[in-house]
């Protein structure tokens, strides 16, 4: 087992360095001089320019610059935002909980609906239920979520007036961040109606972000279930006279879950990509919106740092899923 | 000539016929296929099919609703947008851009992906590791984010969006090709070709590649739809095609502020994206069923 963990870590390291190299290269391959971009329309004096070159380390040899960058990262130093002058690291972790909260809700929605849908479709293979569910899943999978978001806004916010259009909570409520998760903080604040407001703000973004993972999970669960249902031990269970609920829900689902868990783990990247669109549309103050805004503001240190942080998080999650998979299924370890 | 007659005298159908036989069984796939044919037709003959020029502005008919709604007229069957441009013409021209994006992205990403995949499958171990690690690095970034940042570097335009999406999609082709090459290389026919004196290039492209194509074709169909979706998403974020290009995602972005006043300017371009992507995905599912020998019922 230790060998398995070590071998996975060994493939993690080169990828990590590659990712740092890409984010390091990002600011240097941009067309134009980042320092001039930073100065904006006011421009800057020659003296100030030279000062900035030294401050950003552009006067040193490339290799030295990369080394400084790398040691900086490992100490949590991702540079400062051009716009807010705040450390990128701090900004990232201030906004990250908002994205995590949204992603967790979306994932819960996707699992809560996708797993049963997949099981029901597999058990009723070829029948009406199966067709209807799988057609909906394929539609969900093909959905341009930015359009889906606009449609939901038209119906639920515009016509019915049920849900708010943007933000995380009504402006009426104000309280300090404790955990960064609005649902928890609103309860902790003890203000009446705050939790309800936070929850209502979450509904539409959750549906939008959860749609594609939901479709993927439903499809994957169905095909995994179909494979398992053909196995001999299921026939044995049937012959023993177990109820169909027990066979499908316990005997089959348990084994079908292994590939499904992998898919769930690997959809973290999809979620973060979806968060870019979802957060932009709903003005959700998370890292997806932060990245898009920074790209438009040409706030390059933020783009660079955010890109690196997101990639590292995706890599860590994938690595954990990989290892978890090895724990669940001993056959994987041997390879 | 290849002899298709087996010992019992029954002719084996040609490969295309056989493919169609299996493909036909999936009704959704056939629907997707015919829709796709229609989509290609729209893309090819857009200037002749659309009633007006997609960028022409009819300032007297701003935000006119579709014909069947009150206030609409058959002059503009699907209504007009905030600048008085005909929606139908813009949607038809949009098919052209989406088709173009799909074709270019799949061509670039599949051809480079296949070459790297073949190289990786045949190369010595160190080169294989290098190629695969580079692909891992690309895959570590969420695809839309990487495409967005690449476009930020290259400058927002449809061409750059296509390049960025092709780079992001390419690792999937590399992995897939490498996996099938590694599986095929073990087989006897490859050994016999090598014994017969086939060079490395011949082994790669003539002996092994044709037998790896089935999963690559399926991936190609799926990448086609992903490319359309991602290009539309980039357009929506203002990083893809620039106005007044009638690209579907860009059209959506332009009409965002009218969502509560004029449903058609928002609904129709999105519907066009959804239906096109859905049709291609249906077709992809059918392709997989028809091409994957494991799923074939004998």
XYZ file of C-alpha atoms in Angstrom:
633
model
C 0.000 0.000 0.000
C 2.792 2.388 0.907
C 4.423 1.671 -2.424
C 1.187 2.482 -4.211
C 0.864 5.804 -2.389
C 4.488 6.688 -3.105
C 4.232 5.837 -6.786
C 1.153 8.051 -7.130
C 2.950 10.877 -5.324
C 5.858 10.482 -7.723
C 3.633 11.143 -10.724
C 2.060 14.052 -8.855
C 5.323 15.955 -8.456
C 6.292 16.432 -12.124
C 2.743 17.525 -12.891
C 2.905 20.013 -10.036
C 6.147 21.494 -11.344
C 4.692 21.596 -14.853
C 1.687 23.502 -13.594
C 3.891 26.011 -11.769
C 5.944 26.387 -14.941
C 2.830 27.180 -16.971
C 1.538 29.737 -14.505
C 5.054 31.207 -14.271
C 5.250 31.465 -18.053
C 1.773 33.022 -18.275
C 2.760 36.545 -17.222
C 5.901 36.444 -19.367
C 4.373 35.386 -22.676
C 1.628 38.003 -22.548
C 1.770 40.473 -25.370
C 2.922 43.830 -24.019
C 4.724 44.724 -20.856
C 2.808 43.814 -17.691
C 4.287 46.783 -15.879
C 2.957 49.208 -18.475
C -0.412 47.468 -18.312
C -0.351 47.879 -14.556
C 0.313 51.595 -14.855
C -2.836 51.881 -16.917
C -3.619 55.058 -18.782
C -1.759 57.330 -16.392
C 1.563 55.908 -17.470
C 4.608 56.022 -15.216
C 7.961 57.720 -14.942
C 11.107 55.958 -16.083
C 12.336 55.913 -12.482
C 9.166 54.256 -11.189
C 9.298 51.770 -14.071
C 12.797 50.656 -13.099
C 11.652 50.365 -9.504
C 8.841 48.045 -10.555
C 11.154 45.932 -12.706
C 13.310 45.332 -9.637
C 10.294 44.761 -7.381
C 8.784 42.141 -9.694
C 12.194 40.562 -10.245
C 12.180 41.011 -14.024
C 15.830 42.110 -13.945
C 17.070 38.743 -12.729
C 17.906 35.751 -14.965
C 14.935 33.612 -15.934
C 16.039 30.615 -13.898
C 16.474 32.751 -10.798
C 13.017 34.250 -11.386
C 11.462 30.802 -11.565
C 13.269 29.696 -8.426
C 12.026 32.765 -6.554
C 8.526 32.144 -7.852
C 8.622 28.519 -6.744
C 9.932 29.234 -3.248
C 7.355 32.008 -3.002
C 4.517 29.608 -3.818
C 5.644 27.111 -1.231
C 5.504 29.883 1.361
C 2.069 30.983 0.256
C 3.280 34.039 -1.629
C 1.493 34.469 -4.951
C 2.207 38.159 -5.391
C -0.129 41.120 -5.059
C -3.157 42.076 -7.079
C -2.531 45.030 -9.398
C -5.969 46.400 -8.612
C -6.624 45.884 -4.910
C -2.964 45.654 -3.814
C -3.969 42.718 -1.605
C -1.976 39.472 -1.544
C -3.479 37.058 -4.087
C -3.265 34.222 -1.564
C -5.496 36.066 0.932
C -8.001 37.078 -1.723
C -8.227 33.527 -2.967
C -9.007 32.095 0.443
C -11.494 34.836 1.196
C -13.530 33.958 -1.899
C -12.902 30.231 -1.990
C -15.591 29.260 0.593
C -18.289 30.806 -1.608
C -17.273 28.549 -4.488
C -16.948 25.533 -2.219
C -20.383 26.129 -0.735
C -21.948 26.379 -4.186
C -20.049 23.345 -5.486
C -20.977 21.187 -2.500
C -24.653 22.061 -2.882
C -24.486 21.338 -6.607
C -22.796 17.998 -5.960
C -25.343 17.024 -3.299
C -28.123 17.812 -5.759
C -26.398 15.826 -8.505
C -25.822 12.769 -6.313
C -29.228 12.882 -4.631
C -31.024 12.876 -7.979
C -28.481 11.184 -10.239
C -27.927 7.963 -8.256
C -31.612 7.004 -7.915
C -32.287 8.043 -11.516
C -29.487 5.787 -12.759
C -30.646 2.850 -10.651
C -34.285 3.226 -11.707
C -33.289 3.475 -15.369
C -31.081 0.375 -15.170
C -33.721 -1.717 -13.405
C -36.328 -0.719 -15.976
C -33.991 -1.139 -18.913
C -35.631 -0.441 -22.275
C -38.922 0.610 -20.712
C -40.512 4.034 -20.753
C -38.862 5.180 -17.502
C -35.414 4.278 -18.772
C -35.920 6.104 -22.063
C -37.376 9.201 -20.420
C -34.640 9.411 -17.792
C -31.806 8.824 -20.221
C -33.181 11.326 -22.724
C -33.350 13.925 -19.953
C -29.831 12.997 -18.882
C -28.510 13.479 -22.397
C -30.282 16.828 -22.637
C -28.724 17.848 -19.327
C -25.335 16.687 -20.546
C -25.666 18.756 -23.734
C -26.921 21.848 -21.904
C -25.161 25.172 -22.434
C -25.386 26.049 -18.745
C -25.063 29.797 -19.286
C -28.282 29.657 -21.314
C -29.931 27.335 -18.812
C -29.154 29.915 -16.124
C -30.782 32.690 -18.144
C -33.891 30.551 -18.738
C -34.226 29.782 -15.039
C -33.850 33.475 -14.255
C -36.588 34.336 -16.777
C -38.993 31.803 -15.285
C -38.259 31.759 -11.561
C -36.978 35.271 -10.942
C -38.702 37.220 -13.693
C -42.125 35.636 -14.141
C -42.694 33.956 -10.796
C -40.541 36.186 -8.597
C -39.587 33.258 -6.370
C -35.827 33.574 -6.310
C -33.362 36.453 -6.312
C -31.234 37.057 -9.390
C -27.801 37.616 -7.938
C -25.555 37.618 -4.889
C -25.375 35.349 -1.849
C -27.759 37.074 0.561
C -30.091 40.080 0.769
C -28.420 43.379 1.593
C -30.672 43.645 4.644
C -28.509 41.209 6.500
C -25.023 41.881 7.572
C -22.763 39.758 9.690
C -19.097 38.864 9.892
C -17.639 35.838 8.194
C -17.045 33.026 10.604
C -16.751 30.003 8.356
C -17.222 31.761 5.021
C -20.174 29.484 4.285
C -23.225 31.693 4.073
C -25.653 28.956 5.107
C -23.741 28.334 8.350
C -22.841 31.947 9.060
C -26.444 33.079 8.642
C -27.549 30.609 11.288
C -24.706 31.607 13.614
C -25.605 35.281 13.273
C -28.993 34.548 14.790
C -30.721 37.093 12.547
C -34.232 36.149 11.648
C -34.732 35.237 8.004
C -31.030 35.353 7.188
C -30.763 31.600 6.590
C -33.848 31.607 4.415
C -32.441 34.436 2.345
C -29.094 32.694 1.917
C -30.815 29.452 0.929
C -33.008 31.195 -1.627
C -29.971 32.784 -3.212
C -28.401 29.369 -3.536
C -31.246 27.580 -5.336
C -30.777 28.693 -8.934
C -26.940 28.612 -8.995
C -27.056 25.135 -7.447
C -29.417 23.844 -10.120
C -27.343 25.396 -12.896
C -24.014 24.110 -11.622
C -25.440 20.695 -10.703
C -27.045 19.959 -14.070
C -24.080 18.493 -15.932
C -22.707 16.421 -13.006
C -26.259 15.187 -12.431
C -26.518 13.974 -16.008
C -23.061 12.389 -15.901
C -23.761 10.596 -12.618
C -27.122 9.299 -13.835
C -25.595 7.913 -17.042
C -22.632 6.397 -15.249
C -24.782 4.817 -12.525
C -27.043 3.277 -15.142
C -24.255 1.680 -17.140
C -22.443 0.471 -14.010
C -25.666 -1.008 -12.669
C -26.408 -2.753 -15.962
C -22.990 -4.347 -15.892
C -23.384 -5.538 -12.309
C -26.953 -6.784 -12.775
C -25.708 -9.367 -15.265
C -23.316 -10.947 -12.747
C -23.763 -14.427 -11.332
C -23.966 -13.327 -7.730
C -27.057 -11.283 -8.535
C -28.676 -14.408 -9.914
C -27.707 -16.196 -6.721
C -29.318 -13.451 -4.685
C -32.462 -13.758 -6.783
C -32.470 -17.527 -6.354
C -32.158 -17.094 -2.609
C -35.437 -15.259 -2.798
C -34.271 -11.815 -1.767
C -36.565 -8.934 -2.547
C -35.770 -6.891 -5.674
C -35.298 -3.792 -3.509
C -32.630 -5.519 -1.502
C -30.904 -6.948 -4.556
C -30.866 -3.670 -6.459
C -30.333 -1.342 -3.548
C -27.737 -3.320 -1.596
C -26.114 -6.083 -3.620
C -25.931 -4.391 -7.001
C -25.601 -0.731 -6.093
C -22.644 -1.317 -3.804
C -20.495 -2.715 -6.571
C -21.839 -0.299 -9.136
C -20.741 2.567 -6.901
C -17.013 2.151 -7.535
C -16.953 3.711 -11.024
C -19.558 6.229 -9.930
C -17.381 7.429 -7.042
C -14.535 7.948 -9.492
C -16.732 10.004 -11.760
C -17.873 12.087 -8.799
C -14.292 12.731 -7.775
C -13.157 13.575 -11.251
C -15.978 16.033 -11.842
C -14.333 18.561 -9.510
C -12.639 20.078 -12.558
C -15.980 20.239 -14.365
C -17.515 21.922 -11.336
C -14.815 24.582 -11.200
C -15.150 25.241 -14.942
C -18.921 25.438 -14.507
C -18.441 27.768 -11.566
C -16.790 30.283 -13.892
C -20.001 30.619 -15.910
C -22.454 30.160 -13.054
C -20.773 32.693 -10.772
C -20.474 35.251 -13.563
C -24.168 35.045 -14.369
C -25.424 35.097 -10.766
C -22.788 37.593 -9.534
C -21.748 34.964 -7.014
C -18.646 36.287 -5.236
C -16.483 33.176 -5.641
C -13.221 32.402 -7.392
C -14.859 31.758 -10.790
C -16.192 35.304 -11.029
C -12.966 36.606 -9.502
C -10.946 34.951 -12.286
C -13.156 36.273 -15.081
C -13.166 39.777 -13.614
C -9.391 39.697 -13.238
C -8.926 38.608 -16.839
C -11.003 41.567 -17.980
C -9.214 43.962 -15.625
C -5.861 42.592 -16.794
C -5.010 41.907 -13.185
C -2.336 39.428 -14.207
C -0.945 38.370 -10.816
C -4.475 37.340 -9.807
C -5.007 35.367 -13.017
C -1.621 33.723 -12.590
C -2.139 32.869 -8.931
C -5.730 31.775 -9.364
C -4.842 29.539 -12.280
C -2.168 27.836 -10.212
C -4.326 27.436 -7.115
C -7.255 25.978 -9.064
C -5.021 23.530 -10.917
C -3.340 22.421 -7.693
C -6.692 21.905 -5.996
C -7.968 19.840 -8.930
C -4.758 17.793 -8.851
C -4.973 17.155 -5.118
C -8.588 16.056 -5.395
C -7.790 13.747 -8.325
C -4.862 12.287 -6.421
C -7.044 11.637 -3.390
C -9.696 9.980 -5.557
C -6.999 7.831 -7.119
C -5.744 6.707 -3.732
C -9.227 6.171 -2.391
C -9.913 4.028 -5.402
C -6.848 1.965 -4.549
C -8.151 1.511 -1.022
C -11.615 0.408 -2.172
C -10.393 -1.830 -4.956
C -7.193 -3.754 -4.130
C -6.788 -4.876 -7.760
C -5.749 -1.351 -8.745
C -2.842 -1.302 -6.294
C -1.095 -4.225 -7.927
C -0.531 -2.558 -11.282
C -9.244 -7.473 -54.255
C -10.537 -8.567 -50.921
C -12.676 -11.646 -51.014
C -15.778 -11.064 -48.976
C -17.211 -14.524 -49.509
C -16.921 -16.817 -46.538
C -16.863 -20.610 -46.719
C -20.631 -21.072 -46.561
C -21.174 -18.781 -49.518
C -22.772 -15.864 -47.612
C -21.326 -12.506 -48.634
C -20.265 -10.291 -45.816
C -21.700 -6.774 -46.217
C -19.247 -3.949 -46.873
C -17.981 -2.079 -43.826
C -20.173 0.962 -44.439
C -23.276 -1.160 -44.780
C -22.428 -3.115 -41.700
C -21.870 0.107 -39.802
C -25.225 1.488 -40.924
C -26.919 -1.744 -39.927
C -25.794 -1.344 -36.337
C -26.117 2.432 -36.286
C -29.721 2.227 -37.486
C -30.766 0.263 -34.423
C -30.359 3.313 -32.238
C -33.271 5.540 -33.191
C -31.920 8.533 -31.291
C -28.676 8.285 -33.199
C -30.470 8.265 -36.522
C -32.431 11.338 -35.481
C -29.189 12.996 -34.406
C -27.583 12.068 -37.702
C -30.357 13.603 -39.813
C -30.411 16.710 -37.678
C -26.668 16.989 -38.116
C -27.078 16.689 -41.887
C -29.560 19.563 -41.731
C -27.138 21.565 -39.604
C -24.326 21.023 -42.103
C -26.695 22.021 -44.897
C -27.524 25.288 -43.069
C -23.852 25.919 -42.501
C -22.929 25.270 -46.124
C -25.689 27.304 -47.740
C -26.217 29.976 -45.078
C -25.982 33.005 -47.403
C -28.637 31.548 -49.724
C -30.925 30.188 -46.997
C -31.134 33.253 -44.791
C -33.671 35.860 -45.833
C -31.491 38.865 -44.903
C -27.900 39.739 -44.277
C -27.232 38.712 -40.646
C -25.696 42.083 -39.772
C -28.195 44.300 -41.568
C -30.092 46.524 -39.105
C -33.751 47.337 -39.639
C -34.026 50.270 -37.276
C -37.827 50.499 -37.611
C -38.304 46.943 -36.406
C -36.349 46.745 -33.185
C -37.167 43.806 -30.880
C -40.072 42.650 -32.986
C -41.499 39.370 -31.626
C -41.727 36.165 -33.696
C -44.482 35.836 -36.283
C -46.919 33.775 -34.196
C -46.916 36.285 -31.335
C -48.876 39.505 -31.168
C -46.968 42.254 -32.929
C -44.920 39.855 -35.010
C -44.999 39.488 -38.761
C -43.822 36.934 -41.308
C -41.333 39.471 -42.656
C -39.186 38.469 -39.685
C -40.358 34.908 -38.857
C -38.364 34.618 -35.618
C -38.433 38.297 -34.724
C -35.613 40.797 -34.543
C -32.912 41.579 -31.982
C -32.243 44.838 -30.082
C -30.564 46.336 -33.155
C -33.319 45.264 -35.510
C -31.389 42.404 -37.099
C -33.367 39.404 -38.326
C -33.072 36.525 -35.800
C -33.626 33.763 -38.341
C -30.811 35.006 -40.570
C -28.511 35.336 -37.592
C -29.304 31.845 -36.335
C -28.662 30.314 -39.753
C -25.357 32.143 -40.084
C -24.537 31.066 -36.526
C -24.705 27.437 -37.659
C -21.857 28.268 -40.011
C -19.605 29.511 -37.183
C -20.432 26.605 -34.899
C -19.803 24.075 -37.634
C -16.552 25.783 -38.500
C -15.459 25.759 -34.849
C -16.310 22.073 -34.531
C -14.489 21.036 -37.698
C -11.361 23.081 -37.062
C -11.055 22.133 -33.396
C -11.611 18.430 -34.021
C -9.199 18.412 -36.960
C -6.415 20.125 -35.010
C -6.889 18.316 -31.729
C -7.491 14.877 -33.263
C -4.612 14.968 -35.727
C -2.065 16.252 -33.231
C -3.522 14.015 -30.530
C -3.263 10.926 -32.746
C 0.332 11.704 -33.665
C 1.395 12.242 -30.057
C -0.581 9.188 -28.983
C 1.078 6.985 -31.612
C 4.489 8.382 -30.702
C 3.821 7.784 -27.053
C 2.687 4.221 -27.698
C 5.720 3.325 -29.786
C 8.394 5.516 -28.212
C 10.906 4.464 -25.581
C 9.681 4.751 -22.056
C 11.202 8.095 -21.198
C 9.590 9.866 -24.159
C 6.278 8.194 -23.371
C 6.512 9.490 -19.786
C 7.366 12.992 -20.942
C 4.413 13.140 -23.351
C 1.988 11.741 -20.818
C 3.126 14.109 -18.058
C 2.658 17.084 -20.371
C -0.873 15.854 -21.095
C -1.492 15.443 -17.349
C -0.458 19.049 -16.858
C -2.935 20.269 -19.466
C -5.651 18.111 -17.928
C -4.978 19.522 -14.455
C -6.581 22.804 -15.479
C -10.362 22.958 -15.835
C -10.785 23.139 -19.615
C -12.841 26.319 -19.807
C -10.474 28.139 -17.436
C -7.407 27.192 -19.446
C -9.131 28.182 -22.679
C -10.117 31.490 -21.092
C -6.574 32.239 -19.963
C -5.119 31.221 -23.334
C -7.530 33.567 -25.054
C -6.536 36.291 -22.591
C -2.952 35.801 -23.750
C -3.708 35.522 -27.462
C -6.423 38.190 -27.523
C -10.174 37.584 -27.827
C -11.279 36.331 -31.245
C -12.938 33.276 -32.695
C -9.671 31.979 -34.177
C -7.871 32.207 -30.853
C -10.818 30.614 -29.085
C -10.572 27.688 -31.517
C -6.832 27.309 -30.925
C -7.351 27.392 -27.171
C -10.149 24.817 -27.259
C -8.109 22.558 -29.543
C -5.197 22.638 -27.090
C -7.494 21.847 -24.199
C -9.217 18.924 -25.972
C -6.088 17.388 -27.452
C -4.926 15.350 -24.388
C -8.062 13.204 -24.563
C -7.071 12.074 -28.051
C -3.493 11.407 -26.958
C -4.582 9.230 -24.052
C -7.128 7.344 -26.095
C -4.780 6.677 -29.001
C -1.954 5.616 -26.694
C -4.220 3.225 -24.799
C -5.440 1.511 -27.968
C -1.937 1.426 -29.466
C -0.596 -0.293 -26.371
C -3.399 -2.852 -26.589
C -2.920 -3.454 -30.327
C 0.867 -3.701 -30.187
C 0.644 -6.962 -28.264
C -1.306 -8.658 -31.020
C 0.094 -11.196 -33.445
C -0.643 -9.295 -36.630
C 1.633 -6.474 -35.485
C 4.423 -8.907 -34.701
C 4.021 -10.560 -38.079
C 4.116 -7.188 -39.814
C 7.306 -6.386 -37.961
C 8.831 -9.741 -38.866
C 7.871 -9.135 -42.467
C 10.066 -6.057 -42.277
C 7.636 -3.178 -41.863
C 9.361 0.022 -40.802
C 8.322 1.966 -37.734
C 6.368 4.528 -39.723
C 4.499 1.844 -41.613
C 3.783 -0.023 -38.390
C 2.410 3.111 -36.771
C 0.248 4.506 -39.515
C -0.652 1.573 -41.743
C -0.680 -1.442 -39.457
C -1.800 -0.191 -36.067
C -3.625 3.106 -36.547
C -6.600 1.840 -38.602
C -7.377 -0.634 -35.844
C -7.389 2.093 -33.201
C -9.755 4.385 -35.054
C -13.112 3.328 -33.589
C -12.768 4.965 -30.159
C -11.064 7.973 -31.748
C -14.018 8.554 -34.065
C -16.392 8.445 -31.111
C -14.179 10.862 -29.192
C -14.147 13.063 -32.282
C -17.939 13.309 -32.259
C -17.979 14.131 -28.551
C -15.210 16.720 -28.995
C -17.197 18.310 -31.790
C -20.046 19.031 -29.398
C -17.700 20.086 -26.592
C -15.983 22.496 -28.978
C -19.303 24.080 -29.932
C -20.294 24.415 -26.270
C -16.948 25.848 -25.177
C -16.768 28.283 -28.075
C -20.268 29.468 -27.228
C -19.284 29.795 -23.560
C -16.226 31.845 -24.496
C -18.366 33.967 -26.793
C -20.837 34.426 -23.964
C -18.044 35.623 -21.654
C -16.910 38.070 -24.344
C -13.731 36.112 -25.071
C -14.786 34.343 -28.268
C -16.236 35.713 -31.463
C -16.729 39.473 -31.192
C -19.938 41.344 -32.059
C -21.467 41.770 -34.574
C -20.483 38.193 -35.532
C -23.669 36.117 -35.354
C -22.083 33.392 -33.236
C -24.695 31.798 -30.947
C -22.845 32.377 -27.657
C -21.993 35.955 -28.581
C -25.636 36.537 -29.537
C -26.680 35.355 -26.073
C -24.224 37.703 -24.386
C -25.478 40.662 -26.400
C -29.087 39.978 -25.485
C -28.605 39.342 -21.766
C -30.111 42.629 -20.652
C -33.291 41.962 -22.591
C -34.095 38.653 -20.969
C -37.185 39.908 -19.197
C -38.506 41.988 -22.100
C -37.865 39.904 -25.188
C -37.709 36.185 -24.532
C -36.902 35.258 -28.127
C -33.537 37.002 -28.328
C -32.320 34.860 -25.417
C -34.216 31.637 -25.932
C -33.551 31.011 -29.606
C -29.729 31.119 -29.784
C -29.475 28.913 -26.686
C -31.990 26.496 -28.108
C -29.926 26.325 -31.289
C -26.815 25.437 -29.259
C -28.666 22.870 -27.157
C -30.335 21.084 -30.057
C -27.166 20.976 -32.138
C -25.044 19.682 -29.267
C -27.740 17.192 -28.328
C -27.970 15.881 -31.889
C -24.208 15.421 -32.084
C -24.114 13.664 -28.716
C -26.950 11.349 -29.784
C -24.979 10.576 -32.901
C -21.869 9.969 -30.803
C -23.733 7.462 -28.628
C -24.910 5.683 -31.768
C -21.390 5.676 -33.206
C -20.092 4.105 -30.019
C -22.745 1.396 -30.112
C -22.063 0.667 -33.766
C -18.269 0.813 -33.686
C -17.474 -0.835 -30.373
C -17.156 -4.531 -31.137
C -17.723 -5.405 -27.493
C -21.230 -4.012 -27.619
C -22.113 -5.613 -30.947
C -24.648 -8.372 -30.674
C -23.370 -11.200 -32.786
